[in-house]
PDB file of C-alpha atoms in Angstrom:
ATOM      1  CA  MET A1173       8.009   1.775  18.646  1.00  0.00           C
ATOM      2  CA  SER A1174       6.346  -1.531  19.359  1.00  0.00           C
ATOM      3  CA  ASN A1175       9.131  -4.020  20.052  1.00  0.00           C
ATOM      4  CA  ASN A1176       6.939  -7.122  19.972  1.00  0.00           C
ATOM      5  CA  ALA A1177       5.927  -6.730  16.329  1.00  0.00           C
ATOM      6  CA  LYS A1178       7.533  -9.241  14.009  1.00  0.00           C
ATOM      7  CA  VAL A1179       7.573  -8.718  10.254  1.00  0.00           C
ATOM      8  CA  ARG A1180       6.016 -11.636   8.426  1.00  0.00           C
ATOM      9  CA  PRO A1181       8.336 -12.813   5.637  1.00  0.00           C
ATOM     10  CA  ALA A1182       7.381 -11.678   2.146  1.00  0.00           C
ATOM     11  CA  PHE A1183       5.040 -14.144   0.424  1.00  0.00           C
ATOM     12  CA  PHE A1184       4.768 -16.049   3.721  1.00  0.00           C
ATOM     13  CA  ASN A1185       1.614 -17.869   2.629  1.00  0.00           C
ATOM     14  CA  SER A1186       2.761 -18.948  -0.852  1.00  0.00           C
ATOM     15  CA  ARG A1187       3.814 -22.458   0.267  1.00  0.00           C
ATOM     16  CA  GLY A1188       6.769 -22.214  -2.092  1.00  0.00           C
ATOM     17  CA  ALA A1189       4.724 -21.130  -5.113  1.00  0.00           C
ATOM     18  CA  LYS A1190       6.271 -18.262  -7.046  1.00  0.00           C
ATOM     19  CA  LYS A1191       3.026 -17.303  -8.800  1.00  0.00           C
ATOM     20  CA  ASN A1192      -0.551 -17.032  -7.612  1.00  0.00           C
ATOM     21  CA  ARG A1193      -2.241 -19.397 -10.086  1.00  0.00           C
ATOM     22  CA  GLY A1194      -5.615 -17.843  -9.284  1.00  0.00           C
ATOM     23  CA  ARG A1195      -4.544 -14.262  -9.945  1.00  0.00           C
ATOM     24  CA  VAL A1196      -6.252 -12.332 -12.718  1.00  0.00           C
ATOM     25  CA  SER A1197      -4.222 -11.422 -15.813  1.00  0.00           C
ATOM     26  CA  LEU A1198      -1.999  -8.374 -16.102  1.00  0.00           C
ATOM     27  CA  GLN A1199      -4.623  -6.678 -18.275  1.00  0.00           C
ATOM     28  CA  GLN A1200      -7.327  -7.394 -15.700  1.00  0.00           C
ATOM     29  CA  MET A1201      -5.088  -6.024 -12.934  1.00  0.00           C
ATOM     30  CA  LYS A1202      -4.553  -2.859 -14.964  1.00  0.00           C
ATOM     31  CA  SER A1203      -8.260  -2.526 -15.704  1.00  0.00           C
ATOM     32  CA  ALA A1204      -9.186  -2.936 -12.029  1.00  0.00           C
ATOM     33  CA  GLN A1205      -6.475  -0.445 -11.081  1.00  0.00           C
ATOM     34  CA  MET A1206      -8.031   2.193 -13.321  1.00  0.00           C
ATOM     35  CA  GLY A1207     -11.547   1.437 -12.049  1.00  0.00           C
ATOM     36  CA  GLY A1208     -12.805  -0.876 -14.776  1.00  0.00           C
ATOM     37  CA  GLY A1209     -15.937  -2.875 -14.114  1.00  0.00           C
ATOM     38  CA  GLY A1210     -17.383  -0.189 -11.880  1.00  0.00           C
ATOM     39  CA  ARG A1211     -14.590  -0.534  -9.319  1.00  0.00           C
ATOM     40  CA  TYR A1212     -13.200   2.274  -7.223  1.00  0.00           C
ATOM     41  CA  GLY A1213      -9.870   3.024  -8.891  1.00  0.00           C
ATOM     42  CA  LEU A1214      -7.392   5.583 -10.110  1.00  0.00           C
ATOM     43  CA  LYS A1215      -9.888   7.387 -12.360  1.00  0.00           C
ATOM     44  CA  VAL A1216     -12.100   8.055  -9.339  1.00  0.00           C
ATOM     45  CA  PHE A1217      -9.081   9.102  -7.237  1.00  0.00           C
ATOM     46  CA  ARG A1218      -8.074  11.612  -9.921  1.00  0.00           C
ATOM     47  CA  GLU A1219     -11.598  13.033 -10.194  1.00  0.00           C
ATOM     48  CA  LEU A1220     -11.918  13.430  -6.436  1.00  0.00           C
ATOM     49  CA  ALA A1221      -8.461  15.008  -6.167  1.00  0.00           C
ATOM     50  CA  GLU A1222      -9.323  17.451  -8.945  1.00  0.00           C
ATOM     51  CA  LYS A1223     -12.472  18.456  -7.033  1.00  0.00           C
ATOM     52  CA  LYS A1224     -10.484  18.551  -3.759  1.00  0.00           C
ATOM     53  CA  GLN A1225     -12.844  15.988  -2.260  1.00  0.00           C
ATOM     54  CA  TRP A1226     -10.004  14.175  -0.518  1.00  0.00           C
ATOM     55  CA  GLY A1227     -12.116  12.539   2.161  1.00  0.00           C
ATOM     56  CA  LYS A1228     -14.197  10.697  -0.425  1.00  0.00           C
ATOM     57  CA  ILE A1229     -11.117   8.824  -1.642  1.00  0.00           C
ATOM     58  CA  HIS A1230     -11.325   6.765   1.547  1.00  0.00           C
ATOM     59  CA  SER A1231     -15.029   5.970   1.192  1.00  0.00           C
ATOM     60  CA  GLY A1232     -14.445   3.176  -1.326  1.00  0.00           C
ATOM     61  CA  HIS A1233     -13.173  -0.383  -1.041  1.00  0.00           C
ATOM     62  CA  TYR A1234     -10.234  -0.960  -3.352  1.00  0.00           C
ATOM     63  CA  ASP A1235      -7.177  -2.081  -1.414  1.00  0.00           C
ATOM     64  CA  TRP A1236      -7.090  -5.563  -3.006  1.00  0.00           C
ATOM     65  CA  TRP A1237      -6.457  -4.446  -6.592  1.00  0.00           C
ATOM     66  CA  MET A1238      -4.893  -1.028  -5.937  1.00  0.00           C
ATOM     67  CA  PHE A1239      -2.269  -2.162  -3.417  1.00  0.00           C
ATOM     68  CA  PRO A1240      -1.842  -5.919  -3.851  1.00  0.00           C
ATOM     69  CA  ILE A1241      -0.402  -8.032  -1.061  1.00  0.00           C
ATOM     70  CA  GLU A1242      -0.034 -11.777  -0.720  1.00  0.00           C
ATOM     71  CA  ASP A1243      -2.885 -12.481   1.693  1.00  0.00           C
ATOM     72  CA  GLY A1244      -5.812 -10.230   0.796  1.00  0.00           C
ATOM     73  CA  SER A1245      -9.343 -11.545   1.122  1.00  0.00           C
ATOM     74  CA  GLN A1246      -9.960 -11.196  -2.647  1.00  0.00           C
ATOM     75  CA  THR A1247      -7.421 -13.817  -3.646  1.00  0.00           C
ATOM     76  CA  GLU A1248      -7.649 -13.112  -7.371  1.00  0.00           C
ATOM     77  CA  TYR A1249      -5.580  -9.960  -6.717  1.00  0.00           C
ATOM     78  CA  ASN A1250      -3.046 -11.526  -4.349  1.00  0.00           C
ATOM     79  CA  VAL A1251       0.563 -11.481  -5.484  1.00  0.00           C
ATOM     80  CA  PHE A1252       3.495 -13.790  -4.963  1.00  0.00           C
ATOM     81  CA  GLU A1253       7.090 -13.213  -6.032  1.00  0.00           C
ATOM     82  CA  ASN A1254       6.695 -13.694  -9.800  1.00  0.00           C
ATOM     83  CA  ASP A1255       3.407 -11.760  -9.833  1.00  0.00           C
ATOM     84  CA  VAL A1256       5.230  -8.796  -8.319  1.00  0.00           C
ATOM     85  CA  ARG A1257       8.020  -9.138 -10.899  1.00  0.00           C
ATOM     86  CA  GLU A1258       5.469  -9.183 -13.728  1.00  0.00           C
ATOM     87  CA  LEU A1259       3.712  -6.072 -12.437  1.00  0.00           C
ATOM     88  CA  GLN A1260       7.009  -4.288 -11.752  1.00  0.00           C
ATOM     89  CA  GLY A1261       7.967  -4.982 -15.369  1.00  0.00           C
ATOM     90  CA  ASP A1262       4.983  -3.023 -16.675  1.00  0.00           C
ATOM     91  CA  ALA A1263       5.899   0.681 -16.607  1.00  0.00           C
ATOM     92  CA  GLU A1264       2.294   1.839 -16.973  1.00  0.00           C
ATOM     93  CA  TYR A1265       1.094  -0.354 -14.113  1.00  0.00           C
ATOM     94  CA  MET A1266       3.867   0.893 -11.823  1.00  0.00           C
ATOM     95  CA  ALA A1267       3.325   4.569 -12.698  1.00  0.00           C
ATOM     96  CA  ASN A1268      -0.374   4.177 -11.909  1.00  0.00           C
ATOM     97  CA  TYR A1269       0.397   2.214  -8.733  1.00  0.00           C
ATOM     98  CA  ARG A1270       2.641   4.995  -7.434  1.00  0.00           C
ATOM     99  CA  GLU A1271       0.129   7.684  -8.411  1.00  0.00           C
ATOM    100  CA  ALA A1272      -2.593   5.819  -6.519  1.00  0.00           C
ATOM    101  CA  VAL A1273      -0.396   5.608  -3.424  1.00  0.00           C
ATOM    102  CA  ARG A1274       0.385   9.319  -3.751  1.00  0.00           C
ATOM    103  CA  LEU A1275      -3.303  10.306  -3.960  1.00  0.00           C
ATOM    104  CA  VAL A1276      -4.586   8.007  -1.207  1.00  0.00           C
ATOM    105  CA  VAL A1277      -1.874   9.106   1.200  1.00  0.00           C
ATOM    106  CA  ARG A1278      -2.379  12.764   0.227  1.00  0.00           C
ATOM    107  CA  ALA A1279      -6.033  12.373   1.201  1.00  0.00           C
ATOM    108  CA  TRP A1280      -4.693  11.600   4.684  1.00  0.00           C
ATOM    109  CA  GLY A1281      -2.730  14.850   4.533  1.00  0.00           C
ATOM    110  CA  TRP A1282       0.709  13.348   3.834  1.00  0.00           C
ATOM    111  CA  ASP A1283       2.990  14.334   0.949  1.00  0.00           C
ATOM    112  CA  ILE A1284       4.636  11.021   0.192  1.00  0.00           C
ATOM    113  CA  ASP A1285       7.220  12.504  -2.173  1.00  0.00           C
ATOM    114  CA  ARG A1286       8.445  15.018   0.420  1.00  0.00           C
ATOM    115  CA  ALA A1287       7.866  12.758   3.447  1.00  0.00           C
ATOM    116  CA  GLU A1288       6.047  15.480   5.360  1.00  0.00           C
ATOM    117  CA  PRO A1289       2.537  16.772   6.017  1.00  0.00           C
ATOM    118  CA  VAL A1290       0.815  18.412   3.043  1.00  0.00           C
ATOM    119  CA  THR A1291       1.037  22.187   3.006  1.00  0.00           C
ATOM    120  CA  PRO A1292      -1.297  23.822   2.731  1.00  0.00           C
ATOM    121  CA  PHE A1293      -3.478  21.244   4.437  1.00  0.00           C
ATOM    122  CA  GLU A1294      -6.876  21.189   2.736  1.00  0.00           C
ATOM    123  CA  GLN A1295     -10.171  21.028   4.587  1.00  0.00           C
ATOM    124  CA  THR A1296     -11.242  17.558   3.455  1.00  0.00           C
ATOM    125  CA  MET A1297      -7.860  15.923   4.164  1.00  0.00           C
ATOM    126  CA  GLY A1298      -7.221  13.968   7.321  1.00  0.00           C
ATOM    127  CA  TRP A1299      -6.356  10.694   8.968  1.00  0.00           C
ATOM    128  CA  THR A1300      -9.292   8.264   8.859  1.00  0.00           C
ATOM    129  CA  HIS A1301      -7.978   5.965  11.610  1.00  0.00           C
ATOM    130  CA  TRP A1302      -8.000   3.062   9.179  1.00  0.00           C
ATOM    131  CA  ASP A1303      -4.873   1.321  10.370  1.00  0.00           C
ATOM    132  CA  VAL A1304      -5.614  -1.663   8.154  1.00  0.00           C
ATOM    133  CA  ARG A1305      -5.514   0.401   4.931  1.00  0.00           C
ATOM    134  CA  LEU A1306      -2.255   1.987   6.019  1.00  0.00           C
ATOM    135  CA  ALA A1307      -0.883  -1.484   6.774  1.00  0.00           C
ATOM    136  CA  LYS A1308      -1.944  -2.894   3.392  1.00  0.00           C
ATOM    137  CA  ILE A1309      -0.391   0.004   1.481  1.00  0.00           C
ATOM    138  CA  THR A1310       2.806  -0.256   3.523  1.00  0.00           C
ATOM    139  CA  ARG A1311       3.079  -4.014   2.993  1.00  0.00           C
ATOM    140  CA  SER A1312       2.385  -3.617  -0.715  1.00  0.00           C
ATOM    141  CA  LEU A1313       5.135  -0.990  -1.035  1.00  0.00           C
ATOM    142  CA  TRP A1314       7.475  -3.371   0.777  1.00  0.00           C
ATOM    143  CA  LEU A1315       6.598  -6.309  -1.489  1.00  0.00           C
ATOM    144  CA  PHE A1316       6.985  -4.108  -4.584  1.00  0.00           C
ATOM    145  CA  GLU A1317      10.299  -2.789  -3.219  1.00  0.00           C
ATOM    146  CA  GLN A1318       9.329   0.873  -3.470  1.00  0.00           C
ATOM    147  CA  ARG A1319      11.893   2.074  -0.946  1.00  0.00           C
ATOM    148  CA  ASP A1320      11.245   5.824  -1.219  1.00  0.00           C
ATOM    149  CA  TYR A1321       7.496   5.501  -0.693  1.00  0.00           C
ATOM    150  CA  LEU A1322       7.924   2.793   1.945  1.00  0.00           C
ATOM    151  CA  GLU A1323      10.216   4.986   4.030  1.00  0.00           C
ATOM    152  CA  SER A1324       7.897   7.983   3.612  1.00  0.00           C
ATOM    153  CA  ILE A1325       4.760   6.092   4.636  1.00  0.00           C
ATOM    154  CA  GLN A1326       6.611   4.699   7.646  1.00  0.00           C
ATOM    155  CA  THR A1327       7.542   8.266   8.597  1.00  0.00           C
ATOM    156  CA  PHE A1328       3.839   9.100   8.330  1.00  0.00           C
ATOM    157  CA  ALA A1329       2.950   6.118  10.516  1.00  0.00           C
ATOM    158  CA  ARG A1330       5.460   7.251  13.158  1.00  0.00           C
ATOM    159  CA  HIS A1331       4.024  10.763  12.873  1.00  0.00           C
ATOM    160  CA  LEU A1332       0.578   9.313  13.671  1.00  0.00           C
ATOM    161  CA  LYS A1333       1.605   6.874  16.397  1.00  0.00           C
ATOM    162  CA  PRO A1334       5.243   7.301  17.490  1.00  0.00           C
ATOM    163  CA  ASN A1335       5.022   4.302  19.835  1.00  0.00           C
ATOM    164  CA  GLY A1336       3.090   2.027  17.485  1.00  0.00           C
ATOM    165  CA  GLY A1337      -0.301   0.663  18.370  1.00  0.00           C
ATOM    166  CA  PHE A1338      -1.629   0.036  14.857  1.00  0.00           C
ATOM    167  CA  ARG A1339      -4.377  -2.559  15.027  1.00  0.00           C
ATOM    168  CA  TYR A1340      -7.143  -4.248  13.097  1.00  0.00           C
ATOM    169  CA  GLY A1341      -9.457  -5.755  15.642  1.00  0.00           C
ATOM    170  CA  GLY A1342      -7.177  -7.948  17.725  1.00  0.00           C
ATOM    171  CA  ILE A1343      -4.399  -8.044  15.116  1.00  0.00           C
ATOM    172  CA  ASN A1344      -1.215  -6.097  15.808  1.00  0.00           C
ATOM    173  CA  LEU A1345      -0.181  -4.251  12.625  1.00  0.00           C
ATOM    174  CA  ASP A1346       3.008  -2.704  13.996  1.00  0.00           C
ATOM    175  CA  GLU A1347       5.096  -4.755  11.561  1.00  0.00           C
ATOM    176  CA  ILE A1348       4.666  -1.772   9.238  1.00  0.00           C
ATOM    177  CA  LEU A1349       7.131   0.156  11.382  1.00  0.00           C
ATOM    178  CA  HIS A1350       9.813  -2.521  11.000  1.00  0.00           C
ATOM    179  CA  MET A1351       9.780  -3.367   7.278  1.00  0.00           C
ATOM    180  CA  LYS A1352      13.098  -2.606   5.594  1.00  0.00           C
ATOM    181  CA  LEU A1353      14.574  -2.993   2.158  1.00  0.00           C
ATOM    182  CA  PRO A1354      16.345  -4.882   0.794  1.00  0.00           C
ATOM    183  CA  ARG A1355      14.939  -8.191   1.993  1.00  0.00           C
ATOM    184  CA  ASP A1356      16.894 -11.426   2.197  1.00  0.00           C
ATOM    185  CA  ALA A1357      16.378 -14.008  -0.543  1.00  0.00           C
ATOM    186  CA  ASP A1358      13.749 -15.764   1.592  1.00  0.00           C
ATOM    187  CA  GLY A1359      11.802 -12.528   1.929  1.00  0.00           C
ATOM    188  CA  ALA A1360      12.687 -11.904   5.560  1.00  0.00           C
ATOM    189  CA  VAL A1361      13.974  -8.590   6.823  1.00  0.00           C
ATOM    190  CA  ARG A1362      17.742  -8.672   7.119  1.00  0.00           C
ATOM    191  CA  ALA A1363      18.884  -8.915  10.723  1.00  0.00           C
ATOM    192  CA  SER A1364      21.063  -5.821  10.297  1.00  0.00           C
ATOM    193  CA  ASN A1365      17.913  -3.814   9.520  1.00  0.00           C
ATOM    194  CA  LEU A1366      16.104  -4.590  12.778  1.00  0.00           C
TER     195      LEU A1366
END
């Protein structure tokens, strides 16, 4: 595993704000998540999964609203601490969030519930070498404190690259291998978890 990767604290860029004042409403988040407004979303994922067109799941751009993090380039979907709490408090949002993770990761050939490769592996499944999407999903799971899925996706990441080496251009993404739950109050990984 890459030893020089340091996990950025949760909500590192919030400057003390607990809520992203520019974030869209809960209803708009839920609409985007489902694919409202012509977006790539859960409805499309379900249709492609039904048709066993797994590879097409990764042809769209959707990470910002499907797997929110605090520093995405579409800031209206970025989440800080209270945004996460609001979304976690909506059972429908969270069920859809987890289903989306399950389908996207399954398209890579990973069964996130069983923490192992999909069997039988289907022809259109496979790793796309999109480290950045894997990193965004992993960070989102960490921020949303989805321990079971976080640990499974980290197992997948280690299955792909046992020694790390996840990158986006010149950016080292190996922090995904070191994220642990629970986090300290300041959002940092507890020292005992390193």
